């Protein structure tokens, strides 16, 4: 039997210490393009990537033969090296150790991609910690507040 899946992941990760170092929007888009390539190399379908100065959101379908943790590690390690090699974001020292990953159905794809596309507007109202905690609660992920952030 063949393998068929239709699970959309929202992957969220932040800069180390949530430092607001991804300040140049044009350069952020170069970063998103690089991450998009990493995802495609791993046979993922990418729906949207966007973020703000201190974190990134990704909507993607992960190939069934790729593990989520390996994929996130690949994205973080390769993009960190790329950022430092290109000198894109002075002050960038890496990504946080952890990440958030939340699942959505195909019927929720448009709402999810719209949410990610509008990150700049969304963060005029809400901080990243508020947003992240809200995602954890919405998806009923158990967490201990003292371990949420670096």
mmCIF file with all atom_site columns, C-alpha atoms in Angstrom:
data_model
loop_
_atom_site.group_PDB
_atom_site.id
_atom_site.type_symbol
_atom_site.label_atom_id
_atom_site.label_alt_id
_atom_site.label_comp_id
_atom_site.label_asym_id
_atom_site.label_entity_id
_atom_site.label_seq_id
_atom_site.pdbx_PDB_ins_code
_atom_site.Cartn_x
_atom_site.Cartn_y
_atom_site.Cartn_z
_atom_site.occupancy
_atom_site.B_iso_or_equiv
_atom_site.pdbx_formal_charge
_atom_site.auth_seq_id
_atom_site.auth_comp_id
_atom_site.auth_asym_id
_atom_site.auth_atom_id
_atom_site.pdbx_PDB_model_num
ATOM 1   C CA . UNK A 1 1   ? 0.000  0.000  0.000  1.00 0.00 ? 1   UNK A CA 1
ATOM 2   C CA . UNK A 1 2   ? 1.218  3.514  -0.764 1.00 0.00 ? 2   UNK A CA 1
ATOM 3   C CA . UNK A 1 3   ? 1.506  6.238  1.856  1.00 0.00 ? 3   UNK A CA 1
ATOM 4   C CA . UNK A 1 4   ? -0.917 9.160  1.691  1.00 0.00 ? 4   UNK A CA 1
ATOM 5   C CA . UNK A 1 5   ? -0.942 12.048 4.138  1.00 0.00 ? 5   UNK A CA 1
ATOM 6   C CA . UNK A 1 6   ? -2.509 15.484 4.263  1.00 0.00 ? 6   UNK A CA 1
ATOM 7   C CA . UNK A 1 7   ? -1.208 17.145 7.409  1.00 0.00 ? 7   UNK A CA 1
ATOM 8   C CA . UNK A 1 8   ? -0.255 20.796 7.360  1.00 0.00 ? 8   UNK A CA 1
ATOM 9   C CA . UNK A 1 9   ? 2.215  21.880 10.003 1.00 0.00 ? 9   UNK A CA 1
ATOM 10  C CA . UNK A 1 10  ? 2.670  25.350 11.401 1.00 0.00 ? 10  UNK A CA 1
ATOM 11  C CA . UNK A 1 11  ? 6.261  25.444 12.605 1.00 0.00 ? 11  UNK A CA 1
ATOM 12  C CA . UNK A 1 12  ? 7.324  28.359 14.791 1.00 0.00 ? 12  UNK A CA 1
ATOM 13  C CA . UNK A 1 13  ? 10.790 29.156 16.085 1.00 0.00 ? 13  UNK A CA 1
ATOM 14  C CA . UNK A 1 14  ? 12.500 32.238 17.453 1.00 0.00 ? 14  UNK A CA 1
ATOM 15  C CA . UNK A 1 15  ? 15.891 33.855 17.477 1.00 0.00 ? 15  UNK A CA 1
ATOM 16  C CA . UNK A 1 16  ? 18.117 33.037 20.444 1.00 0.00 ? 16  UNK A CA 1
ATOM 17  C CA . UNK A 1 17  ? 16.842 34.954 23.498 1.00 0.00 ? 17  UNK A CA 1
ATOM 18  C CA . UNK A 1 18  ? 14.077 36.301 21.208 1.00 0.00 ? 18  UNK A CA 1
ATOM 19  C CA . UNK A 1 19  ? 16.495 39.026 20.106 1.00 0.00 ? 19  UNK A CA 1
ATOM 20  C CA . UNK A 1 20  ? 14.921 41.380 17.581 1.00 0.00 ? 20  UNK A CA 1
ATOM 21  C CA . UNK A 1 21  ? 17.734 41.022 15.052 1.00 0.00 ? 21  UNK A CA 1
ATOM 22  C CA . UNK A 1 22  ? 15.793 40.125 11.874 1.00 0.00 ? 22  UNK A CA 1
ATOM 23  C CA . UNK A 1 23  ? 15.022 43.804 11.375 1.00 0.00 ? 23  UNK A CA 1
ATOM 24  C CA . UNK A 1 24  ? 15.422 44.289 7.620  1.00 0.00 ? 24  UNK A CA 1
ATOM 25  C CA . UNK A 1 25  ? 12.249 43.019 5.903  1.00 0.00 ? 25  UNK A CA 1
ATOM 26  C CA . UNK A 1 26  ? 13.998 42.670 2.527  1.00 0.00 ? 26  UNK A CA 1
ATOM 27  C CA . UNK A 1 27  ? 16.712 40.511 4.083  1.00 0.00 ? 27  UNK A CA 1
ATOM 28  C CA . UNK A 1 28  ? 14.081 38.501 5.975  1.00 0.00 ? 28  UNK A CA 1
ATOM 29  C CA . UNK A 1 29  ? 12.549 37.596 2.627  1.00 0.00 ? 29  UNK A CA 1
ATOM 30  C CA . UNK A 1 30  ? 15.940 36.311 1.459  1.00 0.00 ? 30  UNK A CA 1
ATOM 31  C CA . UNK A 1 31  ? 16.017 34.173 4.608  1.00 0.00 ? 31  UNK A CA 1
ATOM 32  C CA . UNK A 1 32  ? 12.509 32.846 3.898  1.00 0.00 ? 32  UNK A CA 1
ATOM 33  C CA . UNK A 1 33  ? 13.574 31.990 0.362  1.00 0.00 ? 33  UNK A CA 1
ATOM 34  C CA . UNK A 1 34  ? 16.577 30.085 1.740  1.00 0.00 ? 34  UNK A CA 1
ATOM 35  C CA . UNK A 1 35  ? 14.397 28.171 4.233  1.00 0.00 ? 35  UNK A CA 1
ATOM 36  C CA . UNK A 1 36  ? 11.899 27.476 1.436  1.00 0.00 ? 36  UNK A CA 1
ATOM 37  C CA . UNK A 1 37  ? 14.742 25.829 -0.495 1.00 0.00 ? 37  UNK A CA 1
ATOM 38  C CA . UNK A 1 38  ? 15.695 23.723 2.523  1.00 0.00 ? 38  UNK A CA 1
ATOM 39  C CA . UNK A 1 39  ? 12.109 22.532 2.838  1.00 0.00 ? 39  UNK A CA 1
ATOM 40  C CA . UNK A 1 40  ? 11.874 21.733 -0.881 1.00 0.00 ? 40  UNK A CA 1
ATOM 41  C CA . UNK A 1 41  ? 15.173 19.815 -0.673 1.00 0.00 ? 41  UNK A CA 1
ATOM 42  C CA . UNK A 1 42  ? 13.463 17.694 2.004  1.00 0.00 ? 42  UNK A CA 1
ATOM 43  C CA . UNK A 1 43  ? 10.488 17.022 -0.326 1.00 0.00 ? 43  UNK A CA 1
ATOM 44  C CA . UNK A 1 44  ? 8.107  19.266 1.618  1.00 0.00 ? 44  UNK A CA 1
ATOM 45  C CA . UNK A 1 45  ? 5.301  21.333 0.125  1.00 0.00 ? 45  UNK A CA 1
ATOM 46  C CA . UNK A 1 46  ? 5.651  24.911 1.365  1.00 0.00 ? 46  UNK A CA 1
ATOM 47  C CA . UNK A 1 47  ? 2.508  27.024 1.684  1.00 0.00 ? 47  UNK A CA 1
ATOM 48  C CA . UNK A 1 48  ? 3.803  30.133 3.476  1.00 0.00 ? 48  UNK A CA 1
ATOM 49  C CA . UNK A 1 49  ? 6.779  31.508 5.392  1.00 0.00 ? 49  UNK A CA 1
ATOM 50  C CA . UNK A 1 50  ? 6.780  34.830 7.211  1.00 0.00 ? 50  UNK A CA 1
ATOM 51  C CA . UNK A 1 51  ? 7.709  36.376 10.506 1.00 0.00 ? 51  UNK A CA 1
ATOM 52  C CA . UNK A 1 52  ? 8.944  39.461 12.275 1.00 0.00 ? 52  UNK A CA 1
ATOM 53  C CA . UNK A 1 53  ? 12.148 40.615 13.966 1.00 0.00 ? 53  UNK A CA 1
ATOM 54  C CA . UNK A 1 54  ? 12.345 37.772 16.500 1.00 0.00 ? 54  UNK A CA 1
ATOM 55  C CA . UNK A 1 55  ? 10.594 34.693 15.074 1.00 0.00 ? 55  UNK A CA 1
ATOM 56  C CA . UNK A 1 56  ? 9.391  32.825 12.003 1.00 0.00 ? 56  UNK A CA 1
ATOM 57  C CA . UNK A 1 57  ? 6.218  30.923 11.083 1.00 0.00 ? 57  UNK A CA 1
ATOM 58  C CA . UNK A 1 58  ? 6.167  28.234 8.404  1.00 0.00 ? 58  UNK A CA 1
ATOM 59  C CA . UNK A 1 59  ? 3.156  26.432 6.910  1.00 0.00 ? 59  UNK A CA 1
ATOM 60  C CA . UNK A 1 60  ? 4.218  23.215 5.219  1.00 0.00 ? 60  UNK A CA 1
ATOM 61  C CA . UNK A 1 61  ? 3.253  19.665 4.413  1.00 0.00 ? 61  UNK A CA 1
ATOM 62  C CA . UNK A 1 62  ? 6.102  17.380 5.456  1.00 0.00 ? 62  UNK A CA 1
ATOM 63  C CA . UNK A 1 63  ? 6.989  14.390 3.298  1.00 0.00 ? 63  UNK A CA 1
ATOM 64  C CA . UNK A 1 64  ? 6.013  11.173 5.136  1.00 0.00 ? 64  UNK A CA 1
ATOM 65  C CA . UNK A 1 65  ? 9.610  9.904  5.118  1.00 0.00 ? 65  UNK A CA 1
ATOM 66  C CA . UNK A 1 66  ? 10.955 13.053 6.829  1.00 0.00 ? 66  UNK A CA 1
ATOM 67  C CA . UNK A 1 67  ? 10.838 13.419 10.603 1.00 0.00 ? 67  UNK A CA 1
ATOM 68  C CA . UNK A 1 68  ? 9.678  16.747 11.992 1.00 0.00 ? 68  UNK A CA 1
ATOM 69  C CA . UNK A 1 69  ? 12.588 17.093 14.422 1.00 0.00 ? 69  UNK A CA 1
ATOM 70  C CA . UNK A 1 70  ? 15.189 16.348 11.722 1.00 0.00 ? 70  UNK A CA 1
ATOM 71  C CA . UNK A 1 71  ? 13.561 18.846 9.386  1.00 0.00 ? 71  UNK A CA 1
ATOM 72  C CA . UNK A 1 72  ? 13.515 21.630 11.986 1.00 0.00 ? 72  UNK A CA 1
ATOM 73  C CA . UNK A 1 73  ? 17.119 20.893 12.913 1.00 0.00 ? 73  UNK A CA 1
ATOM 74  C CA . UNK A 1 74  ? 18.124 21.059 9.235  1.00 0.00 ? 74  UNK A CA 1
ATOM 75  C CA . UNK A 1 75  ? 16.305 24.387 8.761  1.00 0.00 ? 75  UNK A CA 1
ATOM 76  C CA . UNK A 1 76  ? 17.831 25.944 11.874 1.00 0.00 ? 76  UNK A CA 1
ATOM 77  C CA . UNK A 1 77  ? 21.401 24.716 11.401 1.00 0.00 ? 77  UNK A CA 1
ATOM 78  C CA . UNK A 1 78  ? 21.625 25.478 7.684  1.00 0.00 ? 78  UNK A CA 1
ATOM 79  C CA . UNK A 1 79  ? 19.926 28.879 7.945  1.00 0.00 ? 79  UNK A CA 1
ATOM 80  C CA . UNK A 1 80  ? 22.135 29.880 10.910 1.00 0.00 ? 80  UNK A CA 1
ATOM 81  C CA . UNK A 1 81  ? 25.253 29.076 8.917  1.00 0.00 ? 81  UNK A CA 1
ATOM 82  C CA . UNK A 1 82  ? 23.855 30.856 5.856  1.00 0.00 ? 82  UNK A CA 1
ATOM 83  C CA . UNK A 1 83  ? 22.918 34.002 7.837  1.00 0.00 ? 83  UNK A CA 1
ATOM 84  C CA . UNK A 1 84  ? 26.373 34.185 9.414  1.00 0.00 ? 84  UNK A CA 1
ATOM 85  C CA . UNK A 1 85  ? 28.139 33.464 6.116  1.00 0.00 ? 85  UNK A CA 1
ATOM 86  C CA . UNK A 1 86  ? 26.180 36.203 4.313  1.00 0.00 ? 86  UNK A CA 1
ATOM 87  C CA . UNK A 1 87  ? 26.383 38.623 7.258  1.00 0.00 ? 87  UNK A CA 1
ATOM 88  C CA . UNK A 1 88  ? 22.690 39.430 6.814  1.00 0.00 ? 88  UNK A CA 1
ATOM 89  C CA . UNK A 1 89  ? 21.663 40.163 10.381 1.00 0.00 ? 89  UNK A CA 1
ATOM 90  C CA . UNK A 1 90  ? 24.339 41.649 12.655 1.00 0.00 ? 90  UNK A CA 1
ATOM 91  C CA . UNK A 1 91  ? 23.770 40.415 16.178 1.00 0.00 ? 91  UNK A CA 1
ATOM 92  C CA . UNK A 1 92  ? 22.196 37.123 15.076 1.00 0.00 ? 92  UNK A CA 1
ATOM 93  C CA . UNK A 1 93  ? 23.669 34.388 17.277 1.00 0.00 ? 93  UNK A CA 1
ATOM 94  C CA . UNK A 1 94  ? 21.316 31.565 16.347 1.00 0.00 ? 94  UNK A CA 1
ATOM 95  C CA . UNK A 1 95  ? 17.860 30.156 16.939 1.00 0.00 ? 95  UNK A CA 1
ATOM 96  C CA . UNK A 1 96  ? 16.291 28.969 20.178 1.00 0.00 ? 96  UNK A CA 1
ATOM 97  C CA . UNK A 1 97  ? 16.763 25.300 21.005 1.00 0.00 ? 97  UNK A CA 1
ATOM 98  C CA . UNK A 1 98  ? 13.057 24.473 20.888 1.00 0.00 ? 98  UNK A CA 1
ATOM 99  C CA . UNK A 1 99  ? 10.231 25.080 18.456 1.00 0.00 ? 99  UNK A CA 1
ATOM 100 C CA . UNK A 1 100 ? 6.477  24.788 18.197 1.00 0.00 ? 100 UNK A CA 1
ATOM 101 C CA . UNK A 1 101 ? 4.732  22.549 15.675 1.00 0.00 ? 101 UNK A CA 1
ATOM 102 C CA . UNK A 1 102 ? 0.976  22.523 15.306 1.00 0.00 ? 102 UNK A CA 1
ATOM 103 C CA . UNK A 1 103 ? -1.190 20.546 12.877 1.00 0.00 ? 103 UNK A CA 1
ATOM 104 C CA . UNK A 1 104 ? -3.980 21.757 10.627 1.00 0.00 ? 104 UNK A CA 1
ATOM 105 C CA . UNK A 1 105 ? -6.306 20.156 8.105  1.00 0.00 ? 105 UNK A CA 1
ATOM 106 C CA . UNK A 1 106 ? -6.374 21.129 4.439  1.00 0.00 ? 106 UNK A CA 1
ATOM 107 C CA . UNK A 1 107 ? -9.648 22.974 5.123  1.00 0.00 ? 107 UNK A CA 1
ATOM 108 C CA . UNK A 1 108 ? -7.758 25.263 7.527  1.00 0.00 ? 108 UNK A CA 1
ATOM 109 C CA . UNK A 1 109 ? -4.935 26.025 5.075  1.00 0.00 ? 109 UNK A CA 1
ATOM 110 C CA . UNK A 1 110 ? -6.247 29.394 3.823  1.00 0.00 ? 110 UNK A CA 1
ATOM 111 C CA . UNK A 1 111 ? -6.841 30.724 7.332  1.00 0.00 ? 111 UNK A CA 1
ATOM 112 C CA . UNK A 1 112 ? -3.386 29.539 8.427  1.00 0.00 ? 112 UNK A CA 1
ATOM 113 C CA . UNK A 1 113 ? -1.533 31.014 5.446  1.00 0.00 ? 113 UNK A CA 1
ATOM 114 C CA . UNK A 1 114 ? -3.433 34.287 5.862  1.00 0.00 ? 114 UNK A CA 1
ATOM 115 C CA . UNK A 1 115 ? -2.454 34.396 9.525  1.00 0.00 ? 115 UNK A CA 1
ATOM 116 C CA . UNK A 1 116 ? 1.205  33.817 8.672  1.00 0.00 ? 116 UNK A CA 1
ATOM 117 C CA . UNK A 1 117 ? 1.131  36.316 5.804  1.00 0.00 ? 117 UNK A CA 1
ATOM 118 C CA . UNK A 1 118 ? -0.134 39.024 8.190  1.00 0.00 ? 118 UNK A CA 1
ATOM 119 C CA . UNK A 1 119 ? 2.487  38.600 10.922 1.00 0.00 ? 119 UNK A CA 1
ATOM 120 C CA . UNK A 1 120 ? 3.635  42.232 10.819 1.00 0.00 ? 120 UNK A CA 1
ATOM 121 C CA . UNK A 1 121 ? 0.099  43.528 11.395 1.00 0.00 ? 121 UNK A CA 1
ATOM 122 C CA . UNK A 1 122 ? -0.626 40.848 13.996 1.00 0.00 ? 122 UNK A CA 1
ATOM 123 C CA . UNK A 1 123 ? 2.432  41.812 16.055 1.00 0.00 ? 123 UNK A CA 1
ATOM 124 C CA . UNK A 1 124 ? 1.386  45.440 16.299 1.00 0.00 ? 124 UNK A CA 1
ATOM 125 C CA . UNK A 1 125 ? -1.114 44.122 18.858 1.00 0.00 ? 125 UNK A CA 1
ATOM 126 C CA . UNK A 1 126 ? 0.486  41.011 20.364 1.00 0.00 ? 126 UNK A CA 1
ATOM 127 C CA . UNK A 1 127 ? 3.991  40.065 21.492 1.00 0.00 ? 127 UNK A CA 1
ATOM 128 C CA . UNK A 1 128 ? 5.642  36.830 20.421 1.00 0.00 ? 128 UNK A CA 1
ATOM 129 C CA . UNK A 1 129 ? 5.348  35.281 23.927 1.00 0.00 ? 129 UNK A CA 1
ATOM 130 C CA . UNK A 1 130 ? 1.617  36.096 23.976 1.00 0.00 ? 130 UNK A CA 1
ATOM 131 C CA . UNK A 1 131 ? 1.133  34.653 20.497 1.00 0.00 ? 131 UNK A CA 1
ATOM 132 C CA . UNK A 1 132 ? 3.130  31.497 21.221 1.00 0.00 ? 132 UNK A CA 1
ATOM 133 C CA . UNK A 1 133 ? 1.318  30.784 24.483 1.00 0.00 ? 133 UNK A CA 1
ATOM 134 C CA . UNK A 1 134 ? -1.991 31.332 22.680 1.00 0.00 ? 134 UNK A CA 1
ATOM 135 C CA . UNK A 1 135 ? -0.988 28.751 20.036 1.00 0.00 ? 135 UNK A CA 1
ATOM 136 C CA . UNK A 1 136 ? -0.044 26.232 22.721 1.00 0.00 ? 136 UNK A CA 1
ATOM 137 C CA . UNK A 1 137 ? -3.385 26.704 24.475 1.00 0.00 ? 137 UNK A CA 1
ATOM 138 C CA . UNK A 1 138 ? -5.391 26.604 21.225 1.00 0.00 ? 138 UNK A CA 1
ATOM 139 C CA . UNK A 1 139 ? -3.778 23.293 20.279 1.00 0.00 ? 139 UNK A CA 1
ATOM 140 C CA . UNK A 1 140 ? -4.054 21.944 23.839 1.00 0.00 ? 140 UNK A CA 1
ATOM 141 C CA . UNK A 1 141 ? -0.305 21.483 24.242 1.00 0.00 ? 141 UNK A CA 1
ATOM 142 C CA . UNK A 1 142 ? 0.687  21.026 27.868 1.00 0.00 ? 142 UNK A CA 1
ATOM 143 C CA . UNK A 1 143 ? 3.586  23.221 28.931 1.00 0.00 ? 143 UNK A CA 1
ATOM 144 C CA . UNK A 1 144 ? 5.350  24.638 31.938 1.00 0.00 ? 144 UNK A CA 1
ATOM 145 C CA . UNK A 1 145 ? 5.659  28.391 31.728 1.00 0.00 ? 145 UNK A CA 1
ATOM 146 C CA . UNK A 1 146 ? 9.152  28.443 33.233 1.00 0.00 ? 146 UNK A CA 1
ATOM 147 C CA . UNK A 1 147 ? 10.442 26.350 30.289 1.00 0.00 ? 147 UNK A CA 1
ATOM 148 C CA . UNK A 1 148 ? 8.709  28.269 27.495 1.00 0.00 ? 148 UNK A CA 1
ATOM 149 C CA . UNK A 1 149 ? 11.480 30.686 26.612 1.00 0.00 ? 149 UNK A CA 1
ATOM 150 C CA . UNK A 1 150 ? 15.279 30.909 26.895 1.00 0.00 ? 150 UNK A CA 1
#
